[in-house]
Short mmCIF file of C-alpha atoms and ligand atoms in Angstrom, two decimals:
data_model
loop_
_atom_site.label_atom_id
_atom_site.label_comp_id
_atom_site.label_asym_id
_atom_site.label_seq_id
_atom_site.Cartn_x
_atom_site.Cartn_y
_atom_site.Cartn_z
CA MET A 1 27.41 -11.95 -3.64
CA GLU A 2 25.13 -14.93 -3.27
CA PRO A 3 26.66 -17.85 -1.36
CA ARG A 4 25.54 -21.13 -2.84
CA ALA A 5 23.53 -23.32 -0.53
CA THR A 6 25.98 -25.36 1.47
CA LYS A 7 25.92 -29.14 1.78
CA ARG A 8 26.14 -30.18 5.40
CA LYS A 9 28.37 -33.17 4.81
CA ALA A 10 30.41 -34.52 1.95
CA GLU A 11 28.88 -34.21 -1.47
CA ALA A 12 28.82 -37.95 -1.91
CA LEU A 13 26.52 -38.43 1.08
CA ASP A 14 23.90 -36.41 -0.73
CA VAL A 15 22.53 -34.72 2.39
CA ALA A 16 19.87 -32.02 2.10
CA PRO A 17 21.35 -28.58 1.33
CA THR A 18 20.73 -25.70 3.77
CA LEU A 19 20.92 -21.95 3.35
CA PRO A 20 23.01 -19.84 5.82
CA THR A 21 21.52 -16.56 7.04
CA GLU A 22 24.53 -14.67 8.61
CA PRO A 23 24.41 -10.98 7.43
CA ALA A 24 28.13 -10.95 6.54
CA LEU A 25 27.50 -13.45 3.76
CA TYR A 26 25.02 -11.09 2.03
CA SER A 27 26.75 -7.69 2.15
CA GLY A 28 27.31 -7.24 -1.53
CA PRO A 29 25.92 -4.44 -3.72
CA PHE A 30 22.15 -3.87 -3.68
CA PRO A 31 20.57 -6.31 -6.16
CA PHE A 32 18.25 -5.44 -9.02
CA TYR A 33 14.69 -4.73 -7.76
CA ARG A 34 12.14 -3.78 -10.40
CA ARG A 35 9.99 -0.75 -9.48
CA PRO A 36 6.84 -2.48 -8.23
CA SER A 37 3.79 -1.93 -10.33
CA GLN A 38 0.19 -2.59 -9.34
CA LEU A 39 -1.55 -5.27 -11.46
CA GLY A 40 -4.83 -5.01 -9.61
CA CYS A 41 -6.47 -5.19 -6.22
CA PHE A 42 -9.19 -6.83 -4.19
CA SER A 43 -11.10 -6.24 -1.02
CA LEU A 44 -12.24 -8.37 1.93
CA ASP A 45 -15.42 -7.21 3.64
CA ALA A 46 -16.70 -7.24 7.17
CA GLN A 47 -17.54 -10.95 6.78
CA ARG A 48 -14.11 -11.65 5.13
CA ARG A 49 -15.80 -12.19 1.77
CA TYR A 50 -13.76 -11.51 -1.38
CA HIS A 51 -14.64 -8.72 -3.82
CA GLY A 52 -12.57 -8.02 -6.93
CA ASP A 53 -12.61 -4.26 -6.41
CA ALA A 54 -11.34 -1.47 -4.15
CA ARG A 55 -14.40 -1.12 -1.95
CA ALA A 56 -12.31 -1.53 1.25
CA LEU A 57 -9.76 1.12 0.26
CA ARG A 58 -9.67 3.99 2.75
CA TYR A 59 -8.48 7.58 2.32
CA TYR A 60 -5.67 9.24 4.31
CA SER A 61 -7.20 12.02 6.36
CA PRO A 62 -4.75 13.32 9.03
CA PRO A 63 -5.75 16.02 11.59
CA PRO A 64 -5.61 19.56 10.09
CA ILE A 65 -2.12 21.09 10.26
CA ASN A 66 -3.31 24.34 11.84
CA GLY A 67 -5.50 22.60 14.42
CA PRO A 68 -4.64 21.45 17.96
CA GLY A 69 -2.82 18.27 16.81
CA PRO A 70 -3.85 14.71 17.48
CA ASP A 71 -5.20 13.42 20.76
CA PHE A 72 -6.35 9.92 19.76
CA ASP A 73 -7.54 7.60 22.54
CA LEU A 74 -6.40 4.29 21.07
CA ARG A 75 -8.20 2.28 23.78
CA ASP A 76 -11.56 3.78 23.02
CA GLY A 77 -14.04 1.05 22.03
CA TYR A 78 -11.96 -1.77 23.43
CA PRO A 79 -13.17 -4.46 23.69
CA GLU A 80 -16.87 -3.72 23.03
CA ARG A 81 -16.42 -2.29 19.52
CA TYR A 82 -13.83 -4.81 18.39
CA LEU A 83 -14.70 -7.50 15.81
CA ARG A 84 -11.70 -9.75 15.39
CA ARG A 85 -10.87 -11.87 12.40
CA ASP A 86 -11.00 -15.59 13.29
CA GLU A 87 -7.34 -16.47 13.37
CA GLU A 88 -8.03 -20.18 13.39
CA VAL A 89 -9.20 -19.95 9.73
CA ARG A 90 -6.15 -20.86 7.64
CA GLU A 91 -6.65 -18.81 4.47
CA GLY A 92 -3.23 -19.56 3.01
CA LEU A 93 -2.90 -17.91 -0.42
CA ASP A 94 -6.60 -18.42 -1.23
CA HIS A 95 -7.67 -14.82 -1.78
CA LEU A 96 -4.62 -14.02 -3.87
CA LEU A 97 -5.19 -17.25 -5.88
CA ARG A 98 -8.80 -16.22 -6.60
CA TRP A 99 -7.52 -12.85 -7.94
CA LEU A 100 -4.89 -14.66 -10.03
CA LEU A 101 -7.39 -17.20 -11.44
CA GLU A 102 -9.70 -14.33 -12.53
CA HIS A 103 -6.86 -12.28 -14.07
CA ARG A 104 -4.50 -14.97 -15.47
CA GLY A 105 -5.63 -14.20 -19.04
CA GLN A 106 -4.75 -10.50 -18.72
CA LEU A 107 -1.38 -10.68 -17.02
CA GLU A 108 1.29 -8.49 -18.58
CA GLY A 109 4.86 -9.68 -19.06
CA GLY A 110 4.16 -11.83 -22.09
CA PRO A 111 3.22 -15.49 -22.48
CA GLY A 112 4.93 -17.60 -19.89
CA TRP A 113 5.58 -14.76 -17.45
CA LEU A 114 3.54 -16.44 -14.66
CA ALA A 115 5.28 -19.75 -15.24
CA GLY A 116 8.56 -18.16 -14.33
CA ALA A 117 7.24 -16.19 -11.34
CA THR A 118 7.08 -16.72 -7.63
CA VAL A 119 3.66 -16.03 -6.12
CA THR A 120 3.22 -15.17 -2.41
CA TRP A 121 2.03 -12.63 0.17
CA ARG A 122 4.04 -9.52 0.79
CA GLY A 123 4.18 -10.37 4.45
CA HIS A 124 6.06 -13.64 3.68
CA LEU A 125 8.69 -11.69 1.64
CA THR A 126 8.99 -9.20 4.54
CA LYS A 127 9.98 -12.11 6.84
CA LEU A 128 12.59 -13.21 4.32
CA LEU A 129 14.00 -9.69 4.11
CA THR A 130 14.48 -9.38 7.87
CA THR A 131 15.77 -12.93 8.43
CA PRO A 132 19.50 -12.08 8.62
CA TYR A 133 18.77 -9.71 11.54
CA GLU A 134 15.96 -11.61 13.30
CA ARG A 135 16.86 -12.97 16.72
CA GLN A 136 13.42 -13.87 18.13
CA GLU A 137 10.99 -15.52 15.72
CA GLY A 138 11.59 -18.34 13.28
CA TRP A 139 9.38 -19.16 10.29
CA GLN A 140 8.20 -21.97 8.01
CA LEU A 141 7.40 -21.47 4.31
CA ALA A 142 5.66 -24.19 2.31
CA ALA A 143 6.56 -24.25 -1.38
CA SER A 144 4.88 -25.93 -4.30
CA ARG A 145 5.59 -25.72 -8.02
CA PHE A 146 2.57 -25.82 -10.35
CA GLN A 147 2.55 -25.07 -14.09
CA GLY A 148 6.07 -23.66 -13.58
CA THR A 149 5.10 -21.08 -11.01
CA LEU A 150 6.57 -21.34 -7.52
CA TYR A 151 4.01 -20.68 -4.75
CA LEU A 152 5.17 -19.80 -1.27
CA SER A 153 2.75 -19.96 1.69
CA GLU A 154 3.58 -19.48 5.34
CA VAL A 155 2.93 -22.20 7.90
CA GLU A 156 2.38 -21.08 11.49
CA THR A 157 5.24 -22.61 13.58
CA PRO A 158 4.20 -24.54 16.69
CA THR A 159 5.90 -21.84 18.80
CA ALA A 160 3.99 -19.05 17.03
CA ARG A 161 0.71 -20.92 17.51
CA ALA A 162 1.41 -21.47 21.20
CA GLN A 163 2.22 -17.74 21.60
CA ARG A 164 -0.89 -16.72 19.73
CA LEU A 165 -3.14 -18.92 21.87
CA ALA A 166 -1.52 -17.62 25.03
CA ARG A 167 -1.37 -14.00 23.89
CA PRO A 168 -1.37 -11.80 27.01
CA PRO A 169 -4.42 -9.45 27.34
CA LEU A 170 -2.10 -6.43 27.17
CA LEU A 171 -0.76 -7.56 23.74
CA GLN A 172 -4.34 -8.10 22.52
CA GLU A 173 -5.13 -4.53 23.46
CA LEU A 174 -2.02 -3.27 21.71
CA MET A 175 -3.06 -4.99 18.53
CA TYR A 176 -6.49 -3.29 18.74
CA MET A 177 -4.79 0.08 19.27
CA GLY A 178 -2.92 -0.35 15.96
CA TYR A 179 -6.22 -0.80 14.09
CA LYS A 180 -7.88 1.98 16.11
CA PHE A 181 -5.15 4.39 14.95
CA GLU A 182 -6.02 3.56 11.36
CA GLN A 183 -9.63 4.47 12.07
CA TYR A 184 -8.58 7.87 13.45
CA MET A 185 -6.46 8.59 10.34
CA CYS A 186 -8.70 7.30 7.54
CA ALA A 187 -11.99 8.29 5.87
CA ASP A 188 -14.25 6.10 3.81
CA LYS A 189 -14.45 8.68 0.98
CA PRO A 190 -11.76 10.96 -0.59
CA GLY A 191 -11.99 14.31 1.17
CA GLY A 192 -14.06 12.77 3.95
CA PHE A 193 -13.34 12.71 7.67
CA PRO A 194 -12.49 9.81 10.01
CA ASP A 195 -15.39 8.39 12.09
CA PRO A 196 -13.99 6.82 15.21
CA SER A 197 -17.45 6.02 16.63
CA GLY A 198 -17.85 2.84 14.53
CA GLU A 199 -16.47 -0.65 15.11
CA VAL A 200 -12.97 -1.87 14.44
CA ASN A 201 -13.42 -4.96 12.24
CA THR A 202 -10.14 -6.70 11.32
CA ASN A 203 -11.89 -8.85 8.69
CA VAL A 204 -11.88 -5.89 6.38
CA ALA A 205 -8.85 -5.49 4.14
CA PHE A 206 -7.81 -3.78 0.90
CA CYS A 207 -5.07 -5.72 -0.88
CA SER A 208 -2.90 -4.52 -3.72
CA VAL A 209 -1.53 -7.06 -6.13
CA LEU A 210 1.92 -6.15 -7.40
CA ARG A 211 4.48 -7.22 -9.96
CA SER A 212 8.18 -6.84 -9.35
CA ARG A 213 11.44 -8.70 -9.95
CA LEU A 214 14.31 -9.40 -7.58
CA GLY A 215 17.48 -10.27 -9.49
CA ARG A 216 16.30 -12.87 -11.99
CA HIS A 217 13.17 -13.75 -10.05
CA PRO A 218 9.86 -12.31 -11.35
CA LEU A 219 7.46 -11.74 -8.38
CA LEU A 220 3.74 -11.56 -8.06
CA PHE A 221 2.63 -10.72 -4.55
CA SER A 222 -0.17 -9.10 -2.67
CA GLY A 223 -0.14 -6.95 0.44
CA GLU A 224 -2.72 -5.23 2.61
CA VAL A 225 -2.63 -1.42 2.11
CA ASP A 226 -3.87 0.84 4.93
CA CYS A 227 -4.96 3.82 2.82
CA THR A 228 -4.35 6.00 -0.19
CA ASP A 229 -3.53 9.75 0.01
CA PRO A 230 -5.90 11.70 -2.21
CA GLN A 231 -3.46 14.65 -1.91
CA ALA A 232 -0.38 12.64 -2.93
CA ALA A 233 1.76 14.20 -5.70
CA SER A 234 1.14 11.07 -7.78
CA THR A 235 -2.23 9.47 -7.60
CA GLN A 236 -0.85 6.33 -9.25
CA PRO A 237 -0.67 3.25 -7.06
CA PRO A 238 1.47 2.19 -5.27
CA THR A 239 2.99 5.70 -4.86
CA CYS A 240 -0.24 7.14 -3.41
CA TYR A 241 -0.36 4.53 -0.70
CA VAL A 242 0.39 5.21 2.99
CA GLU A 243 1.27 2.69 5.68
CA LEU A 244 0.11 3.59 9.15
CA LYS A 245 1.94 2.40 12.31
CA THR A 246 1.91 3.07 16.05
CA SER A 247 4.86 2.97 18.35
CA LYS A 248 5.66 3.87 21.92
CA GLU A 249 6.63 7.50 22.58
CA MET A 250 10.39 7.78 22.83
CA ARG A 251 12.00 9.66 25.63
CA SER A 252 15.79 9.16 25.20
CA PRO A 253 18.32 8.90 22.42
CA GLY A 254 18.83 5.32 23.42
CA GLN A 255 15.15 4.56 22.83
CA TRP A 256 15.32 6.15 19.34
CA ARG A 257 18.43 4.04 18.55
CA THR A 258 16.62 0.81 19.55
CA PHE A 259 13.65 1.94 17.47
CA TYR A 260 15.82 2.57 14.39
CA ARG A 261 17.59 -0.81 14.79
CA HIS A 262 14.56 -3.04 15.16
CA LYS A 263 11.20 -1.44 14.36
CA LEU A 264 12.33 0.68 11.44
CA LEU A 265 13.85 -2.42 9.77
CA LYS A 266 10.41 -4.13 9.81
CA TRP A 267 8.68 -0.98 8.61
CA TRP A 268 11.22 -0.56 5.80
CA ALA A 269 11.02 -4.15 4.61
CA GLN A 270 7.20 -4.13 4.59
CA SER A 271 6.82 -0.89 2.66
CA PHE A 272 9.84 -1.09 0.37
CA LEU A 273 8.62 -4.35 -1.19
CA PRO A 274 5.33 -2.95 -2.60
CA GLY A 275 6.82 0.53 -3.21
CA VAL A 276 4.80 2.32 -0.54
CA PRO A 277 6.71 5.63 -0.21
CA ASN A 278 5.65 6.77 3.30
CA VAL A 279 5.00 5.30 6.72
CA VAL A 280 3.08 7.61 9.07
CA ALA A 281 3.75 6.78 12.75
CA GLY A 282 1.57 7.68 15.65
CA PHE A 283 3.49 7.79 18.94
CA ARG A 284 1.39 6.70 21.92
CA ASN A 285 1.96 7.78 25.53
CA PRO A 286 1.70 5.36 28.53
CA GLU A 287 -2.03 6.22 28.73
CA GLY A 288 -2.60 4.96 25.17
CA PHE A 289 -3.14 8.35 23.49
CA VAL A 290 -1.41 9.40 20.27
CA CYS A 291 -0.37 13.01 20.67
CA SER A 292 2.28 13.21 17.89
CA LEU A 293 2.70 11.97 14.35
CA LYS A 294 5.82 11.56 12.21
CA THR A 295 6.17 10.65 8.58
CA PHE A 296 9.05 8.28 7.72
CA PRO A 297 9.85 8.22 3.98
CA THR A 298 10.63 4.56 3.17
CA MET A 299 13.65 5.50 1.04
CA LYS A 300 15.19 7.50 3.94
CA MET A 301 14.84 4.92 6.71
CA PHE A 302 18.22 3.38 6.15
CA GLU A 303 19.86 6.78 6.83
CA HIS A 304 19.04 6.35 10.51
CA VAL A 305 21.26 3.25 10.74
CA ARG A 306 23.75 3.85 7.95
CA ASN A 307 26.54 4.76 10.47
CA ASP A 308 25.42 2.36 13.21
CA PRO A 309 27.64 -0.74 13.48
CA ASP A 310 24.62 -2.61 15.01
CA GLY A 311 22.20 -1.35 12.39
CA TRP A 312 20.68 -3.14 9.35
CA ASN A 313 21.57 -2.93 5.69
CA PRO A 314 18.98 -3.07 2.88
CA SER A 315 21.49 -4.82 0.59
CA VAL A 316 21.81 -7.69 3.09
CA CYS A 317 18.04 -8.00 3.29
CA MET A 318 17.52 -8.08 -0.45
CA ASN A 319 20.60 -10.24 -1.23
CA PHE A 320 19.36 -12.80 1.34
CA CYS A 321 15.88 -12.79 -0.21
CA ALA A 322 17.40 -13.29 -3.70
CA ALA A 323 19.56 -16.15 -2.31
CA PHE A 324 16.48 -17.76 -0.72
CA LEU A 325 14.60 -17.54 -4.06
CA ASN A 326 17.55 -19.17 -5.83
CA PHE A 327 17.60 -21.81 -3.12
CA ALA A 328 13.83 -22.47 -3.31
CA GLN A 329 13.75 -22.44 -7.13
CA SER A 330 16.60 -24.97 -7.35
CA THR A 331 15.18 -27.17 -4.56
CA VAL A 332 11.58 -27.38 -5.76
CA VAL A 333 12.14 -29.03 -9.09
CA GLU A 334 9.14 -31.34 -9.46
CA ASP A 335 5.98 -29.71 -10.79
CA ASP A 336 3.21 -31.10 -8.56
CA PRO A 337 0.62 -29.07 -6.58
CA ARG A 338 0.40 -31.90 -3.94
CA LEU A 339 4.14 -31.84 -3.21
CA VAL A 340 5.42 -29.44 -0.60
CA HIS A 341 9.00 -28.51 0.25
CA LEU A 342 8.84 -27.02 3.75
CA PHE A 343 11.56 -24.42 4.41
CA SER A 344 12.12 -23.97 8.08
CA TRP A 345 14.23 -21.46 9.92
CA GLU A 346 15.04 -20.74 13.58
CA PRO A 347 17.27 -17.87 14.71
CA GLY A 348 20.93 -18.85 14.91
CA GLY A 349 20.63 -21.64 12.35
CA PRO A 350 20.44 -22.11 8.58
CA VAL A 351 17.27 -22.58 6.50
CA THR A 352 16.55 -26.26 6.26
CA VAL A 353 14.22 -28.27 3.98
CA SER A 354 11.84 -31.18 4.47
CA VAL A 355 9.54 -32.86 1.85
CA HIS A 356 5.86 -33.61 2.34
CA ARG A 357 2.85 -34.76 0.24
CA ASP A 358 -0.82 -33.77 0.65
CA ALA A 359 -2.28 -32.97 4.06
CA PRO A 360 -1.45 -31.11 6.22
CA TYR A 361 1.10 -29.15 4.23
CA ALA A 362 -0.29 -29.02 0.68
CA PHE A 363 -1.87 -25.60 0.26
CA LEU A 364 -2.93 -25.13 -3.37
CA PRO A 365 -6.71 -25.71 -3.25
CA THR A 366 -8.39 -28.22 -5.55
CA TRP A 367 -10.67 -25.43 -6.99
CA TYR A 368 -7.54 -23.54 -8.03
CA VAL A 369 -5.65 -26.51 -9.46
CA GLU A 370 -8.67 -27.76 -11.42
CA ALA A 371 -9.57 -24.33 -12.85
CA MET A 372 -5.98 -23.68 -13.88
CA THR A 373 -5.87 -27.11 -15.48
CA GLN A 374 -8.79 -26.21 -17.73
CA ASP A 375 -8.10 -24.00 -20.77
CA LEU A 376 -8.51 -20.29 -20.29
CA PRO A 377 -12.19 -19.37 -20.73
CA SER A 378 -12.12 -17.85 -24.26
CA LEU A 379 -12.92 -14.21 -24.54
CA PRO A 380 -15.96 -13.26 -26.62
CA ARG A 381 -14.75 -13.41 -30.23
CA THR A 382 -14.27 -10.18 -32.10
CA PRO A 383 -16.45 -10.56 -35.28
CA SER A 384 -14.18 -10.69 -38.34
CA PRO A 385 -15.24 -9.33 -41.72
CA LYS A 386 -15.79 -12.91 -42.93
CA ASP A 387 -18.45 -13.58 -40.26
P1 LIG B 1 1.54 -8.19 6.41
O1 LIG B 1 2.57 -7.52 5.49
O2 LIG B 1 2.20 -9.09 7.47
O3 LIG B 1 0.59 -7.22 7.01
O4 LIG B 1 0.67 -9.17 5.58
P2 LIG B 1 0.15 -8.96 4.03
O5 LIG B 1 -0.08 -7.52 3.77
O6 LIG B 1 1.04 -9.78 3.14
O7 LIG B 1 -1.28 -9.67 4.12
C1 LIG B 1 -1.53 -10.89 3.57
C2 LIG B 1 -2.88 -11.41 4.00
O8 LIG B 1 -2.81 -11.84 5.34
C3 LIG B 1 -4.05 -10.44 3.93
O9 LIG B 1 -5.20 -11.08 3.55
C4 LIG B 1 -4.13 -9.92 5.34
O10 LIG B 1 -5.45 -9.52 5.63
C5 LIG B 1 -3.72 -11.20 6.15
N1 LIG B 1 -3.01 -10.85 7.35
C6 LIG B 1 -2.35 -9.79 7.66
N2 LIG B 1 -1.81 -9.86 8.89
C7 LIG B 1 -2.21 -11.00 9.44
C8 LIG B 1 -2.01 -11.70 10.61
O11 LIG B 1 -1.36 -11.20 11.55
N3 LIG B 1 -2.55 -13.01 10.74
C9 LIG B 1 -3.28 -13.53 9.73
N4 LIG B 1 -3.76 -14.78 9.89
N5 LIG B 1 -3.48 -12.94 8.56
C10 LIG B 1 -2.96 -11.70 8.40
MG1 LIG B 2 -0.38 -0.63 9.25
#
């Protein structure tokens, strides 16, 4: 069931439509979601420079099963071996757009596939999936239509910006600890071993570019992937990918319940979208050491809340996302890369829309718009017998 966007007042007044977010409105059957396939990938290096290859991909290398088990000091190297990405740099969709520009001539799906698609980051879709259950953080998504394609790019809300600038030191350290865990669990080469002596540099990223479809909405999105498992049953991406997470050690059934209700929802949404089959969690003790690991298969996460009246439901998440895509596709009618429809949401309310032109909301860069407006660079011609 997909409730149509509701008009706030009488139809005749022609007020802007809004989209409700209450879970009860989206509890129909699970919608169609195409098995995500990887179209390509790219890497960002230590200086955040783009490379159209998998050089930043790391290899899953957990501690040996027969050994003593993990004892990872997640605070080691903090802050002296921590190189943080500059969060003031607003990258928008730029890296994904560069990939798309360089591969637009080789996209599968037939002519016109891209024109009917929605292009965005996986992380933006994750926020849409969890919206019906989110009680803390709102979001803003800027949308532009260009050559048919709908582009969605997140805008940092004033609240999120204020929170980021006032981030407590303890939270800063917790963020470092998440990256440090990846370093303890990943090698640079298949069959290699982790080297936790180096620096943690959050500029480095490996991103998978995926194709899927939700209901009638073709999707092209990219997401950062932590590592690939060289031992995985299938070496085919995205099924060989592993997502790494840290969480506080749990000491009571009540703590597990809270974990299943809140954290597992976010983990599920993030990994289900790109088809990443497993999330490996490291549980840290109060001293910041990971002494236990647990693998959560993405497709089994819902089992932990299936019988919980205060749990989450994957159908609600996906139906809401489909309803948002319907809403956005029917709201953003005009094809103009300088025109932005800003979708805004705060917990407890509906999704609202405002319209803007150019700075500061327009996000499709001139280099992208101009290059896409040129004809496709022609491939070297295959000589024909007549030549
Ligand atoms: P996630 O699912 O939220 O981790 O985000 P994605 O995997 O969709 O990543 C999209 C892009 O945003 C990639 O280039 C990431 O390196 C980058 N990115 C990931 N997390 C953050 C973040 O917290 N802040 C900013 N500014 N960029 C991020
Ligand atoms: Mg991770």
